[in-house]
């Protein structure tokens, strides 16, 4: 089995699997966050149910694991890719029919996402602890924290920039993962590519919308 | 036409090379790119200088010997064309042309523009074959093969092993070549007995040779003179996964 995890293709399988799993996580995360502009109580109650469920620790460990494996493999593969061409070309031109701006910047957009995630967890999960009481149940007022965080313009700008990076990352990543896992079909691959673009724009656009909406509201 | 050539000159594998400029007058637009280099070499020889070493053999786009990065592109600016079939009419009078060898750790430079591509041979030796009994050739129609599979296998078999995929890949990966050599057998009944072993061994050898990993840019397909499709890479990704599971579950 060791040879699978050290082989080029085995590692690409796992990079693709973890990447797609992270894409799935973002869908659930955005779906919940979209409650923020529309229903503060539902959002806080959902968050309360989530963080008081003991299974949350299992989910958190799983999620952190996905990230760590994804990032570690990305660096490992990238390191090898650089080593595979020790002497650069004096002049190198892409054909225009291969590399895209999104595929050429996977490492940098991945790194921006990584920095964003660390700050994001620090600012929100480990951020100020406000409370609110609904029907006699006291819970964390994450809605207030979010509004407060996005009342600052620099915070909103950084959030939007990070999501442009995420959109670029998933725009190539989503369809690339299908190819890495061995799915390439004369008819359906075009759909996968279109879906990837839609996914990238919808997810990053959705998160950015919440940030801009909160800023427009001007604080708590 | 008149050309300014900037050519990579390197004495041997260990030496460090550099770009050397040459001026060439009276190049006919009807010449092939290699004929243009022949003219340059004749001039260099007549001046008592060392001619530029470059690979070639058939000069009709079938052997895969010719290589060259021409203005930063494998086999030059024309799609679906080997260097030997590229003609000078693709360039303009007064153009500057940068000519470099295919660069990859797995393709050490022998001299100037000639690189050693035996890493490809070793990948094929590792599993890119079918074992058949000797004797009379079987009747061609004795084994029925679906037309779709025959076509896909034929397309994969069009690979001439020139290495342009490696040269053009930002990661110097050999996935397009290896996947074509694997697919031409994986798609046909004759390739079934060694199917799993082939996938495991060829990928293993590819990794050992120090090629990079695929990040799905598809510069390889865009640079391939034979138009080999990256669908083959997806097939290899599948073959490898299944082969691994099957190899484990055998007694
Ligand atoms: C929520 C966050 C993320 C998502 C949804 C995501 C998604 C993906 C997907 C789907 C792939 C394609 C896998 C493949 O080609 O087989 C990928 C590749 C990659 N990811 Fe991420 N990723 C995320 C975070 C990160 C982070 C934090 C890094 C940190 C450096 C990173 C670096 C990379 C790299 C370098 C690749 C390989 C690029 C390539 O194959 O061209 N990603 N990612
Ligand atoms: S010399 Fe044979 S393919 Fe170009």
Coordinates of C-alpha atoms and ligand atoms in Angstrom, one line a residue:
Chain A
X1 CA 0.0 0.0 0.0
X2 CA 2.9 2.3 0.7
X3 CA 3.7 2.4 -3.0
X4 CA 0.2 3.7 -3.7
X5 CA 0.6 6.6 -1.3
X6 CA 4.0 7.5 -2.7
X7 CA 3.1 7.0 -6.4
X8 CA 2.4 10.0 -8.6
X9 CA -1.1 8.8 -9.4
X10 CA -2.0 7.5 -5.9
X11 CA -1.2 10.9 -4.5
X12 CA -3.2 12.7 -7.2
X13 CA -6.2 10.5 -6.4
X14 CA -6.0 11.6 -2.7
X15 CA -5.4 15.2 -3.6
X16 CA -8.4 15.2 -5.8
X17 CA -10.5 13.3 -3.3
X18 CA -9.7 15.7 -0.4
X19 CA -10.2 18.7 -2.8
X20 CA -13.6 17.5 -3.7
X21 CA -14.5 16.7 -0.1
X22 CA -13.5 20.3 0.8
X23 CA -15.7 21.5 -2.1
X24 CA -18.5 19.6 -0.5
X25 CA -17.8 21.1 2.9
X26 CA -18.0 24.6 1.3
X27 CA -21.5 23.9 0.0
X28 CA -22.9 23.1 3.5
X29 CA -21.0 26.0 5.0
X30 CA -22.4 28.5 2.5
X31 CA -25.9 27.0 2.8
X32 CA -25.9 27.7 6.6
X33 CA -24.2 31.1 6.2
X34 CA -26.9 32.2 3.8
X35 CA -29.2 32.3 6.8
X36 CA -27.3 35.3 8.1
X37 CA -28.9 38.0 6.0
X38 CA -32.3 36.5 6.2
X39 CA -32.9 35.0 9.6
X40 CA -30.5 35.7 12.5
X41 CA -32.4 33.5 14.9
X42 CA -32.3 30.5 12.6
X43 CA -28.6 31.0 12.0
X44 CA -27.7 31.2 15.6
X45 CA -29.9 28.3 16.5
X46 CA -28.4 26.2 13.7
X47 CA -24.9 27.1 14.9
X48 CA -25.9 26.2 18.5
X49 CA -27.1 22.8 17.5
X50 CA -24.0 22.2 15.5
X51 CA -21.5 23.2 18.2
X52 CA -23.3 21.5 21.0
X53 CA -23.5 18.2 19.2
X54 CA -20.7 15.9 20.5
X55 CA -20.1 14.6 17.0
X56 CA -18.8 18.1 16.1
X57 CA -15.4 17.1 17.4
X58 CA -15.3 14.1 15.0
X59 CA -16.3 16.4 12.1
X60 CA -13.8 19.0 13.1
X61 CA -11.0 16.5 13.3
X62 CA -12.1 15.1 9.9
X63 CA -12.1 18.5 8.3
X64 CA -8.7 19.5 9.7
X65 CA -7.4 16.2 8.5
X66 CA -8.7 16.8 5.0
X67 CA -7.0 20.2 4.9
X68 CA -3.7 18.9 6.2
X69 CA -3.6 16.0 3.8
X70 CA -4.6 18.2 0.9
X71 CA -2.0 20.9 1.7
X72 CA 0.7 18.4 2.5
X73 CA 0.2 16.5 -0.8
X74 CA -0.1 19.7 -2.8
X75 CA 3.3 20.9 -1.5
X76 CA 4.9 17.5 -1.9
X77 CA 3.7 17.1 -5.5
X78 CA 4.7 20.7 -6.3
X79 CA 8.1 20.3 -4.8
X80 CA 8.7 17.2 -7.1
X81 CA 7.3 19.1 -10.1
X82 CA 9.9 21.8 -9.6
X83 CA 12.7 19.2 -9.2
X84 CA 11.6 17.5 -12.4
X85 CA 12.9 20.4 -14.5
X86 CA 16.1 21.6 -12.7
X87 CA 17.1 23.9 -15.6
X88 CA 14.4 26.3 -16.7
X89 CA 13.8 27.2 -20.3
X90 CA 15.4 30.4 -21.5
X91 CA 12.2 31.1 -23.4
X92 CA 8.9 29.3 -22.7
X93 CA 5.6 30.0 -24.2
X94 CA 2.3 28.3 -23.5
X95 CA 0.2 27.1 -26.4
X96 CA -2.9 29.0 -25.3
X97 CA -4.8 25.8 -25.5
X98 CA -3.6 24.3 -22.2
X99 CA -2.7 26.3 -19.1
X100 CA -5.3 28.8 -17.9
X101 CA -4.9 31.7 -15.4
X102 CA -6.7 29.5 -12.9
X103 CA -4.5 26.4 -13.4
X104 CA -1.3 28.4 -13.4
X105 CA -2.0 29.9 -10.0
X106 CA -3.1 26.9 -8.0
X107 CA -0.2 27.1 -5.5
X108 CA -0.6 30.8 -4.9
X109 CA -4.4 30.7 -4.6
X110 CA -4.1 27.6 -2.4
X111 CA -1.7 29.5 -0.1
X112 CA -4.0 32.6 0.0
X113 CA -6.8 30.2 1.0
X114 CA -4.7 28.7 3.7
X115 CA -3.8 32.0 5.2
X116 CA -7.4 33.1 5.0
X117 CA -8.6 29.9 6.8
X118 CA -6.2 30.4 9.7
X119 CA -7.3 34.0 10.2
X120 CA -10.9 33.1 9.6
X121 CA -10.9 30.4 12.3
X122 CA -9.1 32.8 14.7
X123 CA -11.5 35.7 14.0
X124 CA -14.8 33.8 14.1
X125 CA -14.5 30.4 15.9
X126 CA -12.1 31.8 18.5
X127 CA -13.4 35.4 18.2
X128 CA -15.5 37.4 20.7
X129 CA -18.0 35.4 22.6
X130 CA -21.4 37.3 22.6
X131 CA -24.5 35.6 23.8
X132 CA -28.2 35.8 23.0
X133 CA -31.2 34.1 24.5
X134 CA -34.0 32.7 22.4
X135 CA -37.0 31.1 24.2
X136 CA -35.0 30.9 27.4
X137 CA -32.0 29.1 25.8
X138 CA -28.7 31.0 26.0
X139 CA -26.4 30.5 23.0
X140 CA -23.5 32.1 21.2
X141 CA -24.5 35.2 19.1
X142 CA -22.4 34.4 16.1
X143 CA -24.7 36.6 14.0
X144 CA -23.6 39.7 15.9
X145 CA -19.9 38.7 15.6
X146 CA -20.2 38.3 11.9
X147 CA -21.9 41.7 11.5
X148 CA -19.3 43.3 13.7
X149 CA -16.4 41.7 11.8
X150 CA -17.7 42.9 8.5
X151 CA -18.4 46.5 9.6
X152 CA -14.7 47.1 8.9
X153 CA -13.9 47.8 5.3
X154 CA -10.4 46.2 5.4
X155 CA -11.9 43.0 6.7
X156 CA -14.4 43.0 3.9
X157 CA -11.8 43.7 1.2
X158 CA -9.5 40.9 2.5
X159 CA -12.5 38.6 2.6
X160 CA -13.5 39.3 -1.0
X161 CA -9.8 39.0 -2.2
X162 CA -9.5 35.7 -0.5
X163 CA -12.7 34.5 -2.2
X164 CA -11.5 35.6 -5.6
X165 CA -8.5 33.3 -4.9
X166 CA -10.8 30.5 -3.8
X167 CA -12.9 30.9 -7.0
X168 CA -9.7 30.6 -9.1
X169 CA -8.6 27.6 -7.1
X170 CA -11.9 25.7 -7.4
X171 CA -12.4 26.8 -11.0
X172 CA -9.4 24.7 -12.1
X173 CA -9.6 22.3 -9.1
X174 CA -13.1 21.1 -9.4
X175 CA -12.8 19.7 -13.0
X176 CA -9.2 18.8 -12.5
X177 CA -10.2 16.5 -9.6
X178 CA -12.5 14.5 -11.9
X179 CA -9.7 13.9 -14.4
X180 CA -7.3 12.9 -11.6
X181 CA -9.9 10.4 -10.4
X182 CA -10.1 9.0 -13.9
X183 CA -13.3 10.5 -15.1
X184 CA -13.0 12.0 -18.6
X185 CA -15.9 11.4 -20.9
X186 CA -16.4 12.7 -24.4
X187 CA -19.8 14.1 -23.6
X188 CA -19.9 14.7 -19.8
X189 CA -16.6 16.3 -19.2
X190 CA -17.9 19.5 -20.8
X191 CA -20.6 19.4 -18.2
X192 CA -18.1 18.9 -15.4
X193 CA -16.1 21.9 -16.6
X194 CA -19.2 24.1 -16.8
X195 CA -20.3 22.9 -13.4
X196 CA -16.9 23.7 -12.0
X197 CA -17.1 27.3 -13.2
X198 CA -20.6 27.6 -11.9
X199 CA -19.5 26.1 -8.6
X200 CA -16.5 28.5 -8.3
X201 CA -18.6 31.6 -9.0
X202 CA -21.6 30.5 -6.9
X203 CA -19.6 29.5 -3.8
X204 CA -17.1 32.5 -3.8
X205 CA -19.9 34.9 -4.9
X206 CA -22.2 33.6 -2.1
X207 CA -19.7 34.1 0.7
X208 CA -18.6 37.5 -0.7
X209 CA -22.3 38.5 -0.9
X210 CA -22.7 37.9 2.8
X211 CA -19.7 40.0 3.6
X212 CA -20.8 42.9 1.4
X213 CA -24.3 42.7 2.6
X214 CA -23.1 42.9 6.2
X215 CA -20.9 45.9 5.4
X216 CA -23.8 47.6 3.7
X217 CA -25.9 47.1 6.8
X218 CA -23.3 49.1 8.7
X219 CA -22.7 47.1 11.8
X220 CA -24.8 45.3 14.3
Chain B
X1 CA 14.8 35.2 -45.7
X2 CA 17.2 36.4 -43.1
X3 CA 17.1 34.9 -39.5
X4 CA 18.6 35.6 -36.2
X5 CA 19.1 32.3 -34.4
X6 CA 19.7 32.0 -30.7
X7 CA 20.7 28.4 -30.1
X8 CA 21.5 26.5 -26.9
X9 CA 25.1 25.2 -27.1
X10 CA 26.3 22.7 -24.5
X11 CA 29.4 20.6 -24.8
X12 CA 28.2 17.5 -23.0
X13 CA 25.9 16.4 -20.2
X14 CA 28.0 17.8 -17.4
X15 CA 29.0 21.1 -19.0
X16 CA 26.9 24.2 -18.4
X17 CA 25.4 25.5 -21.6
X18 CA 24.6 28.9 -23.0
X19 CA 22.7 30.6 -25.8
X20 CA 24.9 31.5 -28.8
X21 CA 23.6 33.8 -31.6
X22 CA 24.0 33.0 -35.3
X23 CA 22.9 35.0 -38.3
X24 CA 21.6 33.1 -41.3
X25 CA 20.9 34.7 -44.7
X26 CA 19.2 33.3 -47.8
X27 CA 16.9 30.8 -46.0
X28 CA 14.2 29.5 -48.3
X29 CA 10.7 29.6 -47.0
X30 CA 10.3 26.1 -48.5
X31 CA 12.9 24.6 -46.3
X32 CA 11.9 22.5 -43.3
X33 CA 13.2 23.7 -39.9
X34 CA 15.8 20.9 -39.9
X35 CA 17.0 21.8 -43.4
X36 CA 17.5 25.3 -42.1
X37 CA 19.7 23.9 -39.3
X38 CA 21.5 21.8 -41.9
X39 CA 22.4 25.0 -43.8
X40 CA 23.6 26.5 -40.6
X41 CA 25.7 23.5 -39.8
X42 CA 27.3 23.5 -43.3
X43 CA 28.3 27.0 -42.8
X44 CA 29.7 26.2 -39.3
X45 CA 31.7 23.3 -40.6
X46 CA 33.1 25.3 -43.5
X47 CA 34.3 27.8 -41.0
X48 CA 35.9 25.0 -39.0
X49 CA 33.4 25.4 -36.1
X50 CA 31.6 22.7 -34.2
X51 CA 28.2 22.0 -35.8
X52 CA 25.0 22.2 -33.7
X53 CA 24.0 18.7 -32.5
X54 CA 20.3 17.9 -33.0
X55 CA 18.3 14.7 -33.3
X56 CA 16.4 13.6 -36.4
X57 CA 15.8 10.5 -38.4
X58 CA 12.8 10.0 -40.7
X59 CA 12.1 13.7 -41.3
X60 CA 8.6 12.8 -42.2
X61 CA 6.9 13.0 -38.8
X62 CA 6.8 9.3 -37.9
X63 CA 9.9 8.4 -36.0
X64 CA 9.7 10.8 -33.1
X65 CA 13.4 11.6 -33.1
X66 CA 13.3 15.3 -33.8
X67 CA 12.6 17.5 -30.8
X68 CA 13.5 21.2 -30.1
X69 CA 11.8 23.9 -28.2
X70 CA 11.3 26.6 -30.8
X71 CA 10.5 30.0 -29.5
X72 CA 9.4 28.4 -26.2
X73 CA 7.1 25.8 -27.8
X74 CA 7.8 22.1 -28.3
X75 CA 8.1 21.4 -32.1
X76 CA 7.5 25.1 -32.7
X77 CA 4.4 27.3 -33.2
X78 CA 2.4 25.0 -35.4
X79 CA -0.1 22.6 -33.9
X80 CA 0.0 18.9 -34.7
X81 CA 3.4 19.2 -36.4
X82 CA 6.8 17.7 -35.6
X83 CA 9.9 19.9 -36.0
X84 CA 10.9 18.0 -39.1
X85 CA 7.6 18.9 -40.7
X86 CA 7.6 22.5 -39.6
X87 CA 8.5 24.8 -42.6
X88 CA 10.3 28.1 -42.6
X89 CA 7.3 29.8 -44.2
X90 CA 5.8 29.8 -40.7
X91 CA 8.4 32.4 -39.9
X92 CA 9.0 35.9 -41.2
X93 CA 12.1 37.6 -42.7
X94 CA 14.1 39.1 -39.9
X95 CA 12.7 36.9 -37.2
X96 CA 14.6 35.9 -34.1
X97 CA 14.2 32.2 -33.3
X98 CA 15.2 30.8 -29.9
X99 CA 16.1 27.1 -30.1
X100 CA 16.5 25.0 -27.0
X101 CA 16.6 21.3 -26.1
X102 CA 13.6 19.6 -24.5
X103 CA 14.3 20.2 -20.8
X104 CA 13.5 17.7 -18.0
X105 CA 15.6 16.0 -15.4
X106 CA 14.6 12.7 -16.9
X107 CA 15.9 13.8 -20.4
X108 CA 19.6 14.7 -19.8
X109 CA 21.2 16.8 -22.5
X110 CA 23.7 14.8 -24.6
X111 CA 25.1 17.7 -26.5
X112 CA 23.6 21.1 -27.7
X113 CA 20.0 20.3 -28.7
X114 CA 20.2 16.5 -28.4
X115 CA 18.7 14.9 -25.3
X116 CA 18.7 11.3 -24.1
X117 CA 15.1 10.0 -24.0
X118 CA 15.9 6.5 -23.0
X119 CA 13.7 7.0 -19.9
X120 CA 10.8 6.5 -22.3
X121 CA 12.3 3.2 -23.4
X122 CA 12.6 2.0 -19.8
X123 CA 9.0 2.9 -19.1
X124 CA 7.9 0.8 -22.2
X125 CA 10.2 -2.1 -21.1
X126 CA 8.6 -2.1 -17.7
X127 CA 5.2 -3.1 -19.2
X128 CA 4.4 -1.5 -22.5
X129 CA 4.2 -4.8 -24.4
X130 CA 2.0 -7.8 -24.9
X131 CA 3.3 -11.4 -24.6
X132 CA 2.1 -13.4 -27.5
X133 CA 3.0 -16.9 -28.6
X134 CA 5.1 -17.2 -31.6
X135 CA 3.9 -19.1 -34.7
X136 CA 1.7 -18.1 -37.6
X137 CA 0.1 -14.8 -37.4
X138 CA -3.5 -15.1 -36.3
X139 CA -6.3 -14.2 -38.7
X140 CA -6.9 -10.5 -38.3
X141 CA -10.6 -10.9 -37.7
X142 CA -10.4 -13.9 -35.3
X143 CA -10.9 -11.6 -32.3
X144 CA -13.9 -9.3 -32.6
X145 CA -13.1 -5.8 -31.3
X146 CA -15.7 -3.1 -30.9
X147 CA -15.1 -0.3 -33.4
X148 CA -15.0 2.4 -30.7
X149 CA -12.2 0.6 -28.8
X150 CA -10.3 -0.1 -32.0
X151 CA -10.5 3.6 -32.8
X152 CA -9.4 4.7 -29.4
X153 CA -6.5 2.2 -29.3
X154 CA -5.4 3.3 -32.8
X155 CA -5.5 7.0 -31.7
X156 CA -3.4 6.1 -28.6
X157 CA -1.0 4.1 -30.8
X158 CA -0.3 7.2 -32.9
X159 CA 2.1 8.4 -30.2
X160 CA 5.6 8.6 -31.7
X161 CA 7.3 9.0 -28.3
X162 CA 9.0 12.3 -29.2
X163 CA 8.7 13.7 -25.7
X164 CA 7.0 17.0 -26.6
X165 CA 4.5 16.3 -23.8
X166 CA 7.2 16.2 -21.2
X167 CA 8.9 19.3 -22.8
X168 CA 5.7 21.3 -22.9
X169 CA 4.4 20.3 -19.4
X170 CA 5.0 22.9 -16.8
X171 CA 5.9 20.0 -14.5
X172 CA 7.9 17.9 -16.9
X173 CA 5.4 15.1 -16.4
X174 CA 5.3 12.1 -18.8
X175 CA 1.7 11.2 -18.2
X176 CA 0.5 11.7 -21.8
X177 CA 3.2 9.4 -23.2
X178 CA 2.8 6.7 -20.6
X179 CA -1.0 6.8 -20.8
X180 CA -0.9 6.4 -24.6
X181 CA 1.4 3.5 -24.4
X182 CA -0.8 1.9 -21.7
X183 CA -4.1 2.7 -23.4
X184 CA -3.3 1.1 -26.7
X185 CA -3.2 -2.3 -24.9
X186 CA -5.7 -1.7 -22.1
X187 CA -8.4 -1.1 -24.8
X188 CA -7.7 -4.3 -26.7
X189 CA -8.3 -8.0 -25.8
X190 CA -4.7 -8.9 -26.4
X191 CA -3.7 -6.5 -23.6
X192 CA -5.9 -8.0 -20.9
X193 CA -3.7 -10.7 -19.4
X194 CA -1.0 -8.2 -18.3
X195 CA -3.4 -5.3 -17.7
X196 CA -2.9 -4.7 -14.0
X197 CA 0.8 -5.6 -13.9
X198 CA 1.3 -3.2 -16.9
X199 CA -0.3 -0.3 -15.2
X200 CA 1.5 -0.7 -11.9
X201 CA 4.9 -1.3 -13.5
X202 CA 4.7 1.5 -16.1
X203 CA 3.6 4.1 -13.5
X204 CA 6.2 2.9 -11.1
X205 CA 9.0 3.2 -13.7
X206 CA 7.7 6.6 -14.8
X207 CA 8.0 7.8 -11.2
X208 CA 11.4 6.3 -10.8
X209 CA 12.7 8.2 -13.9
X210 CA 12.0 11.5 -12.1
X211 CA 9.3 12.9 -14.3
X212 CA 6.9 15.4 -12.6
X213 CA 3.3 14.9 -11.6
X214 CA 0.3 15.9 -13.6
X215 CA -1.6 19.0 -12.6
X216 CA -4.0 18.8 -15.6
X217 CA -2.9 21.9 -17.5
X218 CA -3.1 19.9 -20.8
X219 CA -0.2 21.7 -22.4
X220 CA 0.9 18.2 -23.4
X221 CA -2.2 17.6 -25.5
X222 CA -1.9 21.0 -27.1
X223 CA 1.8 20.4 -28.0
X224 CA 1.5 16.8 -29.1
X225 CA 2.3 16.5 -32.8
X226 CA -0.1 13.5 -33.0
X227 CA -2.9 15.0 -31.0
X228 CA -3.0 12.3 -28.3
X229 CA -5.9 13.1 -26.0
X230 CA -5.7 13.6 -22.2
X231 CA -8.6 11.1 -22.0
X232 CA -5.8 8.6 -22.0
X233 CA -4.4 10.1 -18.8
X234 CA -7.8 9.7 -17.1
X235 CA -7.8 6.1 -18.3
X236 CA -4.4 5.6 -16.8
X237 CA -5.5 7.2 -13.5
X238 CA -8.4 4.6 -13.5
X239 CA -6.3 1.7 -14.6
X240 CA -3.7 2.4 -11.8
X241 CA -6.4 2.6 -9.1
X242 CA -8.2 -0.6 -10.1
X243 CA -4.9 -2.4 -10.7
X244 CA -3.8 -1.6 -7.2
X245 CA -7.0 -2.9 -5.7
X246 CA -6.9 -6.1 -7.8
X247 CA -3.3 -6.7 -7.2
X248 CA -4.0 -6.6 -3.4
X249 CA -6.9 -9.0 -3.6
X250 CA -5.1 -11.7 -5.4
X251 CA -4.0 -14.8 -3.3
Ligands
LIG1 C1 -11.5 25.1 0.9 C2 -10.4 25.0 0.4 C3 -9.9 24.2 -0.8 C4 -10.6 23.6 -1.8 C5 -12.1 23.5 -1.9 C6 -9.6 23.0 -2.7 C7 -9.9 22.3 -3.8 C8 -9.0 21.7 -4.6 C9 -9.3 20.8 -5.7 C10 -10.7 20.3 -6.1 C11 -8.1 20.5 -6.3 C12 -8.0 19.6 -7.5 C13 -7.3 18.3 -7.3 C14 -6.8 17.7 -8.5 O1 -6.3 18.4 -9.4 O2 -6.8 16.4 -8.6 C15 -7.1 21.2 -5.6 C16 -5.8 21.1 -5.9 C17 -4.7 21.8 -5.3 N1 -4.9 22.5 -4.1 FE1 -6.6 22.9 -3.2 N2 -8.4 23.3 -2.2 C18 -8.5 24.0 -1.1 C19 -7.5 24.5 -0.3 C20 -6.1 24.5 -0.6 C21 -5.1 25.0 0.2 C22 -5.3 25.6 1.6 C23 -3.9 24.8 -0.4 C24 -2.6 25.2 0.1 C25 -1.5 25.4 -0.4 C26 -4.2 24.2 -1.7 C27 -3.4 23.8 -2.7 C28 -3.7 23.1 -3.8 C29 -2.7 22.7 -4.9 C30 -1.3 23.2 -4.9 C31 -3.4 21.9 -5.7 C32 -2.8 21.2 -6.9 C33 -2.9 22.0 -8.1 C34 -3.1 21.3 -9.4 O3 -3.3 20.0 -9.4 O4 -3.0 21.9 -10.4 N3 -5.6 24.0 -1.8 N4 -7.6 21.9 -4.6
LIG2 S1 12.6 13.3 -37.7 FE1 11.2 11.6 -37.5 S2 9.5 12.6 -36.6 FE2 10.8 14.3 -37.0

